[in-house]
Short mmCIF file of C-alpha atoms and ligand atoms in Angstrom, two decimals:
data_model
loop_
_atom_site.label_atom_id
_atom_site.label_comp_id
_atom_site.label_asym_id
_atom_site.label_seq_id
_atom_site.Cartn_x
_atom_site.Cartn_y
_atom_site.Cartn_z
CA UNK N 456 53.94 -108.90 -3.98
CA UNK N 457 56.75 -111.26 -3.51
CA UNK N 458 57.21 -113.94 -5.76
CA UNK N 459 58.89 -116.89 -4.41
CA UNK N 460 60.70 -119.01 -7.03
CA UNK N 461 61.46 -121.96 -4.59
CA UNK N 462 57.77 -123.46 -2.55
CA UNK N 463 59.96 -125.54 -0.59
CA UNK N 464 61.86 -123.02 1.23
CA UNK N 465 60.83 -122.62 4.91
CA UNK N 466 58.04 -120.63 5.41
CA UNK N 467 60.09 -118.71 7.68
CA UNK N 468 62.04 -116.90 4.68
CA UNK N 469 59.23 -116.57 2.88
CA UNK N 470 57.66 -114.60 5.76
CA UNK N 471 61.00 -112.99 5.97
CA UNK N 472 60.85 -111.18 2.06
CA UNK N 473 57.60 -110.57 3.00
CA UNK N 474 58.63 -108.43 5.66
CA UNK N 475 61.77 -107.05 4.03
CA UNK N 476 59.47 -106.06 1.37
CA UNK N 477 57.02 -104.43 3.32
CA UNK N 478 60.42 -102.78 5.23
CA UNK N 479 61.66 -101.39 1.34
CA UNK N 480 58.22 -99.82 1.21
CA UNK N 481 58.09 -98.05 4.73
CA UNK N 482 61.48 -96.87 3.99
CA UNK N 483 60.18 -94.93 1.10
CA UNK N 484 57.28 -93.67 2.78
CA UNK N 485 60.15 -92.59 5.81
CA UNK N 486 62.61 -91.31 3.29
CA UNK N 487 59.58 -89.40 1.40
CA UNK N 488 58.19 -88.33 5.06
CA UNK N 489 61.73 -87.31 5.47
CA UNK N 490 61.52 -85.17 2.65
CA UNK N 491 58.49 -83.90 3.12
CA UNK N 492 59.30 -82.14 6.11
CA UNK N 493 62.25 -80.44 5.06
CA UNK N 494 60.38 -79.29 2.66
CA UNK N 495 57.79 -77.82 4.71
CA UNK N 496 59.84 -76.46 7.35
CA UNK N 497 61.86 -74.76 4.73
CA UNK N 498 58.78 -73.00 2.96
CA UNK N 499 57.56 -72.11 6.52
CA UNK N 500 60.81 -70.55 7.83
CA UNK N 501 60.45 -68.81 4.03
CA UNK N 502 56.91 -67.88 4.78
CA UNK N 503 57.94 -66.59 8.25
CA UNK N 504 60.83 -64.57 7.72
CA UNK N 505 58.97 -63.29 4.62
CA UNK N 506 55.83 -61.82 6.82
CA UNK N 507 58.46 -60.30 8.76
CA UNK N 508 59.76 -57.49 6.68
CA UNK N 509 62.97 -57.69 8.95
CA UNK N 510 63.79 -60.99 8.24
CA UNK N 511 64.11 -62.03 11.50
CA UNK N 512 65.36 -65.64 11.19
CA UNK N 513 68.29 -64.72 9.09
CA UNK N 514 69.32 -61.59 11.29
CA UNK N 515 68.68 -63.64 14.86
CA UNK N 516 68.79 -67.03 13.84
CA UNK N 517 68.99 -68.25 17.63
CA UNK N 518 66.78 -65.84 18.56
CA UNK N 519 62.89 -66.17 17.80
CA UNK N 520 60.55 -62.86 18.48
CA UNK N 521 58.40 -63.45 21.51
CA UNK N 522 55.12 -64.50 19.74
CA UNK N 523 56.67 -67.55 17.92
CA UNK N 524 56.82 -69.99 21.10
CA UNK N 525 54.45 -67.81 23.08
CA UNK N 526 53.15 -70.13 25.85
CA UNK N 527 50.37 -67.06 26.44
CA UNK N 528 47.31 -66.63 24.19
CA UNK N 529 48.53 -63.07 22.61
CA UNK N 530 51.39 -61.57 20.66
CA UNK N 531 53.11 -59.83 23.90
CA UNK N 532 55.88 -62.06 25.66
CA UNK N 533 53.29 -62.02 28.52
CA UNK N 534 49.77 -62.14 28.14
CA UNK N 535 46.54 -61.79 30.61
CA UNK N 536 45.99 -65.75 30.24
CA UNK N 537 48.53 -68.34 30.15
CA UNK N 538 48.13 -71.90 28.92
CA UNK N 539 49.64 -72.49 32.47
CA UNK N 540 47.28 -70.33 34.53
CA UNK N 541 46.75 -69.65 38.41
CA UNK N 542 43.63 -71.32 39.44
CA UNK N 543 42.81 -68.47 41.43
CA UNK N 544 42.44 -66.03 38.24
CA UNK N 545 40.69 -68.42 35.91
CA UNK N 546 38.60 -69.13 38.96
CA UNK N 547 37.33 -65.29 38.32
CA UNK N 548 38.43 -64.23 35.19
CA UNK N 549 35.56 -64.23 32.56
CA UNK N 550 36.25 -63.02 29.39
CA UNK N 551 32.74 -63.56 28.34
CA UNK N 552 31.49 -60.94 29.93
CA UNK N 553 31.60 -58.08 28.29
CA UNK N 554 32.83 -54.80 30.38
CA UNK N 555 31.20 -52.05 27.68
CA UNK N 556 27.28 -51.75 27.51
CA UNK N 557 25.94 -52.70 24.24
CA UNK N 558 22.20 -52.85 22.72
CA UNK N 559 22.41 -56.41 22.83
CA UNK N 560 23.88 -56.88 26.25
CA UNK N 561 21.56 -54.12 27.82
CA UNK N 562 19.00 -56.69 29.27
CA UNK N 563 19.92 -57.04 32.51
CA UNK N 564 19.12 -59.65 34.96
CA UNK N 565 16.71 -58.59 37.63
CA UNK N 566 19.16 -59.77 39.76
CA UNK N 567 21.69 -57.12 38.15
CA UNK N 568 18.99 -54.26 37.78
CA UNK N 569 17.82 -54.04 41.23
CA UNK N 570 21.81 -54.68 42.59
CA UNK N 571 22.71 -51.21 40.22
CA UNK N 572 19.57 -49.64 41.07
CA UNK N 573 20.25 -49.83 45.04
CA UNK N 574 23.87 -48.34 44.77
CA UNK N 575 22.54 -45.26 44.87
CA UNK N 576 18.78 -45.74 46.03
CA UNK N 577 17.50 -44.23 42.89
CA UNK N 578 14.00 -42.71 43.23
CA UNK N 579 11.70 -43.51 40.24
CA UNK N 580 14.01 -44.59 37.76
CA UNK N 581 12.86 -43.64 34.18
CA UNK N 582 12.65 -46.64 31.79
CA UNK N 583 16.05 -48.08 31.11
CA UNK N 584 15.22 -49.63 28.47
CA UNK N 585 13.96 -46.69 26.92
CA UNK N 586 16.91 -44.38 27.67
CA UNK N 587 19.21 -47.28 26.44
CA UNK N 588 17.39 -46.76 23.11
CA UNK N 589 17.81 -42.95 23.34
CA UNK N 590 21.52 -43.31 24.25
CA UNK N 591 22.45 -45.35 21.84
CA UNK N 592 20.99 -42.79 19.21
CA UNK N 593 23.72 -40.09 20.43
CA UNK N 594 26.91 -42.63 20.87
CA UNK N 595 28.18 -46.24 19.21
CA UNK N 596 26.44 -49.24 20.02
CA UNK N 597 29.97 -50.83 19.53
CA UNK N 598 31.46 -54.39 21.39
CA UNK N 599 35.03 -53.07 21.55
CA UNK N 600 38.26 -54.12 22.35
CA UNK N 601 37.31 -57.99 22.63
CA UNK N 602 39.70 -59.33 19.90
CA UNK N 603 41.97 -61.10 22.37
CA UNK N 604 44.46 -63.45 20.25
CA UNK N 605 47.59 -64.61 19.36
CA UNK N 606 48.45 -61.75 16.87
CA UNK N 607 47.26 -58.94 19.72
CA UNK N 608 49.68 -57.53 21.95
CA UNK N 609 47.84 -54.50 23.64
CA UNK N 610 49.95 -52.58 26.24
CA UNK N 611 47.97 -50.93 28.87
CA UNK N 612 48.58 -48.22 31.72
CA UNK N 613 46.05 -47.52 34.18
CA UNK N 614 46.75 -44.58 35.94
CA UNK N 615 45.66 -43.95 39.43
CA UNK N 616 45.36 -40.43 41.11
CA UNK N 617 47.62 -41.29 44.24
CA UNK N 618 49.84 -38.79 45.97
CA UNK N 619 52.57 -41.55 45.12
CA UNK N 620 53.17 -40.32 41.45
CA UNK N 621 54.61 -37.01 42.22
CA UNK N 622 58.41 -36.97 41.77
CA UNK N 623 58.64 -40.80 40.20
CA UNK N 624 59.38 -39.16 35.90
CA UNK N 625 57.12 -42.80 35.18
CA UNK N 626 55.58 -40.11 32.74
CA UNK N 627 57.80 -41.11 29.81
CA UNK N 628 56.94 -44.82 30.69
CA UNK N 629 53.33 -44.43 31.05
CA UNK N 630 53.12 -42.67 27.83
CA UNK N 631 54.70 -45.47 25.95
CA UNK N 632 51.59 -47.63 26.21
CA UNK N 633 48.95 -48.25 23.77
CA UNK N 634 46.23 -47.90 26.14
CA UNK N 635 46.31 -45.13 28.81
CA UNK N 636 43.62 -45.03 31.31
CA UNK N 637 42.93 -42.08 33.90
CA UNK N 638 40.34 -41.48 36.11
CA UNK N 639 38.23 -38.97 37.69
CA UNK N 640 39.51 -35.18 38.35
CA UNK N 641 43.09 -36.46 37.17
CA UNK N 642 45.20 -33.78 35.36
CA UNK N 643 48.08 -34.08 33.51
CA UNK N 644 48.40 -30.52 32.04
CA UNK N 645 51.59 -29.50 34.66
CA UNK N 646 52.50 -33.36 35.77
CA UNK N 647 53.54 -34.70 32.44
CA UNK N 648 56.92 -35.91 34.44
CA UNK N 649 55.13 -37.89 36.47
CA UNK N 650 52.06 -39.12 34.78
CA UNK N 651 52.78 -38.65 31.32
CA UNK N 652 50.04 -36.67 28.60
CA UNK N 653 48.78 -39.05 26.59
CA UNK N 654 45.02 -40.49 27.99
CA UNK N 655 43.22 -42.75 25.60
CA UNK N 656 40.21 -43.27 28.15
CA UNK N 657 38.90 -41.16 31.00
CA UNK N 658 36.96 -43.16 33.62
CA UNK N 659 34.01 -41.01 35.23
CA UNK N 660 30.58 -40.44 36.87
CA UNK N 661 28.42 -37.71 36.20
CA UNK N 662 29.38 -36.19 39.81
CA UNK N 663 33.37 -36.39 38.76
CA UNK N 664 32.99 -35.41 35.20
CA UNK N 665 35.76 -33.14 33.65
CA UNK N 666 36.09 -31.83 29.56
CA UNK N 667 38.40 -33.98 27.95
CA UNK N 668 40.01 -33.18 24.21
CA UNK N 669 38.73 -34.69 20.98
CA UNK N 670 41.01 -37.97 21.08
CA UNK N 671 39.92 -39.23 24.50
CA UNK N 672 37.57 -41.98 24.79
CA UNK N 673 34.89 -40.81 28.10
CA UNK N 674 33.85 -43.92 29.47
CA UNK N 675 31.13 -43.18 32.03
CA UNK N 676 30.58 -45.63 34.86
CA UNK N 677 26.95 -44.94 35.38
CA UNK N 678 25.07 -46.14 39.20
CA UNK N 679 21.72 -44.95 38.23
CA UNK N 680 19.69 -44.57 35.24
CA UNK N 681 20.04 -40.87 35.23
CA UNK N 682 23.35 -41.22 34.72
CA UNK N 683 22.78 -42.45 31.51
CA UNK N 684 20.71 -39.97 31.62
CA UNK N 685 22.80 -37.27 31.62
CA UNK N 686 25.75 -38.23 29.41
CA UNK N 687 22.62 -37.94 26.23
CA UNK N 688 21.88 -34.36 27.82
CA UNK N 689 25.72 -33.34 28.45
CA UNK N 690 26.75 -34.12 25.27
CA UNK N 691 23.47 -32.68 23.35
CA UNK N 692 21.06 -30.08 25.05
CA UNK N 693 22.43 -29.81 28.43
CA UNK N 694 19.01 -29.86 30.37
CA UNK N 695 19.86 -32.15 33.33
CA UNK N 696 22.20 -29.83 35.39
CA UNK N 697 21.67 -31.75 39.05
CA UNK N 698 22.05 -35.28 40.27
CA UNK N 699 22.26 -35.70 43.58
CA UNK N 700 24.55 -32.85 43.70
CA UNK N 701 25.04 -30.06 40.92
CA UNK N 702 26.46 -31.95 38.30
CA UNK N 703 28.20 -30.25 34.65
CA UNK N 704 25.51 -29.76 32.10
CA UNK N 705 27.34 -29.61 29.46
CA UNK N 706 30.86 -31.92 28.95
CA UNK N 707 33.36 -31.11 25.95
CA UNK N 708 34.53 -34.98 25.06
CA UNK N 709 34.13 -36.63 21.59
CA UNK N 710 30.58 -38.23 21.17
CA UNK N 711 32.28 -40.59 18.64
CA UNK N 712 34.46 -42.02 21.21
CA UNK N 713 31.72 -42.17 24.28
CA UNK N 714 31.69 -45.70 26.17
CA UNK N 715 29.57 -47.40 28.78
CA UNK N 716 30.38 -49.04 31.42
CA UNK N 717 28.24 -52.08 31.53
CA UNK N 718 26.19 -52.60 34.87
CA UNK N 719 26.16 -56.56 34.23
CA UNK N 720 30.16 -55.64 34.20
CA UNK N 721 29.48 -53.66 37.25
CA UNK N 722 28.54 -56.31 39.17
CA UNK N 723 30.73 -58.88 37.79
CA UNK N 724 33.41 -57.11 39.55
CA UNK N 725 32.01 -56.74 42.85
CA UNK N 726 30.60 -60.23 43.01
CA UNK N 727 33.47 -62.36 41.69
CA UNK N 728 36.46 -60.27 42.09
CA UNK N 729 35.62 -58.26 45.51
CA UNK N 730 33.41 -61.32 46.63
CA UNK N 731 30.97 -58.21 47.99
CA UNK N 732 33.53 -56.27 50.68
CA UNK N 733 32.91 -52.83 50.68
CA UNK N 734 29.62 -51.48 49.12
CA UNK N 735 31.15 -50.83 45.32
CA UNK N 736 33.77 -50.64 43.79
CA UNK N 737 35.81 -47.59 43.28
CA UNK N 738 36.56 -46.08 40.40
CA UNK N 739 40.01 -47.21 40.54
CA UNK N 740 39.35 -50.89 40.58
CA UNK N 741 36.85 -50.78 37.80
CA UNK N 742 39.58 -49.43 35.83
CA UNK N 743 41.42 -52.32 36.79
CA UNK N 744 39.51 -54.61 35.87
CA UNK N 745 38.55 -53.04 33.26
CA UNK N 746 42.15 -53.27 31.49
CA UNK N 747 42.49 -56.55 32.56
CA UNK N 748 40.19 -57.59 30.36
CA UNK N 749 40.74 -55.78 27.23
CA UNK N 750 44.34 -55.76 27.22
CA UNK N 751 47.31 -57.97 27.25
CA UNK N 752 49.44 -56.35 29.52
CA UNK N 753 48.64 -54.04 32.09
CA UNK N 754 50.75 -51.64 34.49
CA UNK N 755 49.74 -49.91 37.10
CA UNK N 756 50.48 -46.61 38.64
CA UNK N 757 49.37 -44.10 41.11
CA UNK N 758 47.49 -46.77 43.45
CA UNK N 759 48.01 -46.86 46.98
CA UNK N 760 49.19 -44.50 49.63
CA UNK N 761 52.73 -42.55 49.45
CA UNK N 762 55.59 -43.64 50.92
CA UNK N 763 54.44 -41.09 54.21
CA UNK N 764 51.00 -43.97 54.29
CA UNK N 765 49.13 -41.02 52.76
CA UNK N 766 46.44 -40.68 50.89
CA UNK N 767 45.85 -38.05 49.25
CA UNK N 768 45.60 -36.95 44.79
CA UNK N 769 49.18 -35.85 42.99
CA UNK N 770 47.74 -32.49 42.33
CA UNK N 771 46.75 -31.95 45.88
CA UNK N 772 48.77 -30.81 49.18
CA UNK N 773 49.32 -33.70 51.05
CA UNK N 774 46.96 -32.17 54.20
CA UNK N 775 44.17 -35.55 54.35
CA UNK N 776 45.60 -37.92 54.88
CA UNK N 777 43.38 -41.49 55.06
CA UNK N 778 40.24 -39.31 53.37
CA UNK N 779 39.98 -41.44 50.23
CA UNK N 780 40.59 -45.07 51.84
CA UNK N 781 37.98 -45.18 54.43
CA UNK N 782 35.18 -43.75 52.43
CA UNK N 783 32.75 -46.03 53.96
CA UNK N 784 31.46 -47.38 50.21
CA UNK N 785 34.80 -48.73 49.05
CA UNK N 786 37.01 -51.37 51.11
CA UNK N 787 40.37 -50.15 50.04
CA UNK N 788 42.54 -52.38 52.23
CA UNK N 789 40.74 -55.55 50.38
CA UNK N 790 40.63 -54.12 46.85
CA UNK N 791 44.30 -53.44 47.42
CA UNK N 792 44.85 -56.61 48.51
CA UNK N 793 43.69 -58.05 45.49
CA UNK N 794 45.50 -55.51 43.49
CA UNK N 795 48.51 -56.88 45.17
CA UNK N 796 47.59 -60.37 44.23
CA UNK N 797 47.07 -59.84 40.55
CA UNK N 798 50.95 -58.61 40.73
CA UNK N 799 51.98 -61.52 42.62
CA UNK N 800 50.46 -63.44 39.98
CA UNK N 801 52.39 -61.27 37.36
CA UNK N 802 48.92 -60.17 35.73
CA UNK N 803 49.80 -57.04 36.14
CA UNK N 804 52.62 -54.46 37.01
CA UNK N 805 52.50 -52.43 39.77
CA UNK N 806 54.86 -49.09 39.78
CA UNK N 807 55.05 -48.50 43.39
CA UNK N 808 55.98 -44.76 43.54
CA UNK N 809 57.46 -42.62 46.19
C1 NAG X 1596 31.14 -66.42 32.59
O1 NAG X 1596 30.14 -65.50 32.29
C2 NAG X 1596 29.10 -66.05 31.51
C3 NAG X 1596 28.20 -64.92 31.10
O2 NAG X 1596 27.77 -64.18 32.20
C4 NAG X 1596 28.40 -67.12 32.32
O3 NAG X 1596 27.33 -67.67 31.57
C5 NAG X 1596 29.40 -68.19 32.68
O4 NAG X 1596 28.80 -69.14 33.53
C6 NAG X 1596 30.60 -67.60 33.38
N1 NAG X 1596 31.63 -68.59 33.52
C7 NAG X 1596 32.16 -68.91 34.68
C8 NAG X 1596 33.20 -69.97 34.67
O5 NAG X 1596 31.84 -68.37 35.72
C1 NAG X 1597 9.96 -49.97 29.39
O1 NAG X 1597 9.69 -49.67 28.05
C2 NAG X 1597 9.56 -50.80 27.21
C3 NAG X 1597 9.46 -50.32 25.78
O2 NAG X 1597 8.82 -49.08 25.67
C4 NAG X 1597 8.33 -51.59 27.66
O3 NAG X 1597 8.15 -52.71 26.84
C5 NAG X 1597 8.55 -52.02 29.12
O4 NAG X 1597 7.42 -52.67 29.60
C6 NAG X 1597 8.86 -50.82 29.98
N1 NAG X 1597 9.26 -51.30 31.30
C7 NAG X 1597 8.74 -50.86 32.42
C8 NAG X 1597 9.27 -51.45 33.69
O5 NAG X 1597 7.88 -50.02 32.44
C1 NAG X 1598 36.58 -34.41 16.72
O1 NAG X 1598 36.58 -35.63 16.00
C2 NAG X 1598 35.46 -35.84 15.16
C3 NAG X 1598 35.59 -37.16 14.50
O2 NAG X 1598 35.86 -38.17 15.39
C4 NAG X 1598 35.34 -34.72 14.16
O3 NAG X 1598 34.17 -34.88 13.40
C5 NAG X 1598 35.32 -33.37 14.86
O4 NAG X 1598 35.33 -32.33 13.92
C6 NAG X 1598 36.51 -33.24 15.77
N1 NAG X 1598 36.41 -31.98 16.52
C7 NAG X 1598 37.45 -31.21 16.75
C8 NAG X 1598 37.17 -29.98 17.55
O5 NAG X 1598 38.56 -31.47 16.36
C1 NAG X 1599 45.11 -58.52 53.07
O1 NAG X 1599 46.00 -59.61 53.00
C2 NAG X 1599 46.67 -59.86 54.20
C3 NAG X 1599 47.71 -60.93 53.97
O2 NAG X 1599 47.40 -61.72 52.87
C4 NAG X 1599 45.67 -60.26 55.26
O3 NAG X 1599 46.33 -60.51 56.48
C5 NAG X 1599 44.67 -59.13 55.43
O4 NAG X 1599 43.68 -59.51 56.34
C6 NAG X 1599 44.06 -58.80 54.11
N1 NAG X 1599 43.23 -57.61 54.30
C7 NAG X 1599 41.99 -57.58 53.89
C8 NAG X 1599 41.26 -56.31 54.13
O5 NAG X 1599 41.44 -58.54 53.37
#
């Protein structure tokens, strides 16, 4: 209120100590604002350097780690999505769904079920449902991996069997990720240089199956039912010793740590990302895409030809050449193309080789 002792002043001033009033108020509410900040900003730089048992702030105080002004979603300085994103990725990248099989993402689509069930023109399928139920009694029902956020930073390797890798020492490098993925036949035992010896998943098919040690997640891409079939009877009474071809009975890998590719996943993949060229995906890419969507960052070796345009596996002679990219069920020249695309993109890293 402002009291007035003279009524026949001009309005104007009166108006005027009104305002100036009004002003005297504001500025407390600035100079308390003021305050109030200074405060805060204080007890948050407190907070901050206190979380970080390096004190951080104080030891680099023009220097802030990579998470703090992040512009990605994660806790790496680059992440798989950025608020800034390519409309070509977010055009196909779906984080929703899920890349493991789970009880409660095991419905499939028709759509989906008859697409998996023709990749290999299964014969009299047994019940999937059923052996979904029995599978899920010998290994985790468990959605994993799918914590994606700004505290995560999940490094991730996937590790392709090309002649490339010999002679490149990446092993070191490789090794240093939290996440290593291999796939197939691929050895290390003998290649550490190159490859490294640390695998944290081993992609494979029932026909490509190898023993892996107790600390290795299997994940099993399966094309048929009986697939699923047979991971239940490899890792318990070995009865199912034949696919299409003679197949392992028995596999030595961690039951604890067993994971399924989902077919929903599958198909994902081919539809969205390979918009149908070839007639699957290999192994290779469903690694890929695999990692792209359960880690932050993701580098890739051992895809591709040598530096020779070979084709051929590290552990192998180099004596066939252009057997594995013209396979007739994988397109290799498009799947590399994209693969080359997600680098341009800096989604991932490629490590070219020799
Ligand atoms: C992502 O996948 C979910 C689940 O399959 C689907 O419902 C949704 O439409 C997809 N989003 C895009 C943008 O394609
Ligand atoms: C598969 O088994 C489930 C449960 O036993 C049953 O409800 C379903 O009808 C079966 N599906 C087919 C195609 O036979
Ligand atoms: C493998 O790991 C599981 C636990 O994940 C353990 O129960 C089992 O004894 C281990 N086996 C060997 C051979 O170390
Ligand atoms: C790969 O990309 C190149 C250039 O972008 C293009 O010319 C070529 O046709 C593509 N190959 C396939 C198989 O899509």
């Amino acid at each position: 209120m402002c009291i007035f002792p003279f009524p026949h002043f001009p309005r104007k001033l009166s108006f005027t100590c009104h305002y100036a009033m009004s002003l005297l108020k504001r500025r407390k509410i600035r100079a308390f604002t003021v305050l109030f900040c200074i405060v805060t900003f204080t007890m948050f730089l407190f907070s901050y350097t206190l979380h970080d048992p390096s004190l951080y702030f104080f030891k680099y105080p023009f220097r802030l780690p990579d998470s703090f002004f992040s512009k990605g979603q994660c806790g790496c300085q680059q992440c798989m999505t950025e608020l800034d994103d390519d409309p070509w990725f977010t055009e196909r990248f779906n984080l929703s769904v899920h890349p493991l099989l789970t009880r409660r993402n095991s419905l499939l689509t028709d759509d989906t079920y008859r697409w998996w069930q023709w990749l290999q023109a299964e014969q009299q399928p047994a019940n999937f449902s059923e052996v979904v139920e029995k599978l899920f009694q010998v290994i985790p029902d468990a959605d994993l991996y799918m914590d994606a956020g700004p505290e995560r930073c999940r490094t991730c390797a996937v590790v392709g069997n090309s002649g490339n890798l010999k002679g490149t020492r990446y092993g070191t490098l490789i090794d240093s990720n939290d996440v290593i993925i291999r796939m197939n036949q691929a050895p290390t035992s003998g290649y550490e240089e190159d490859v490294g010896s640390r695998t944290t998943h081993h992609v494979m098919y029932p026909e490509s199956a190898i023993d892996l040690d107790n600390t290795t997640s299997l994940l099993l891409i399966p094309f048929k039912t009986l697939d699923l079939q047979w991971i239940i009877s490899a890792l318990t009474t070995g009865s199912i010793q034949h696919t299409y071809i003679p197949v392992q009975s028995r596999i030595k890998a961690n039951r604890d740590r067993v994971l399924i590719y989902s077919p929903t996943f599958f198909k994902y993949v081919y539809d969205t990302w390979l918009e149908n060229h070839g007639r699957y995906p290999s192994t290779g890419f469903l690694s890929l895409l695999f990692a792209i969507h359960i880690c932050d960052t993701v580098s890739v070796y051992g895809f591709g030809s040598d530096h020779y345009g070979n084709w051929h596996h590290y552990w192998e002679e180099n004596n066939m050449g252009g057997a594995f990219r013209h396979t007739g069920v994988h397109d290799g020249d498009y799947e590399y193309n994209i693969t080359l695309l997600l680098a341009d993109k800096h989604k991932i890293k490629m490590f070219k080789g020799r």
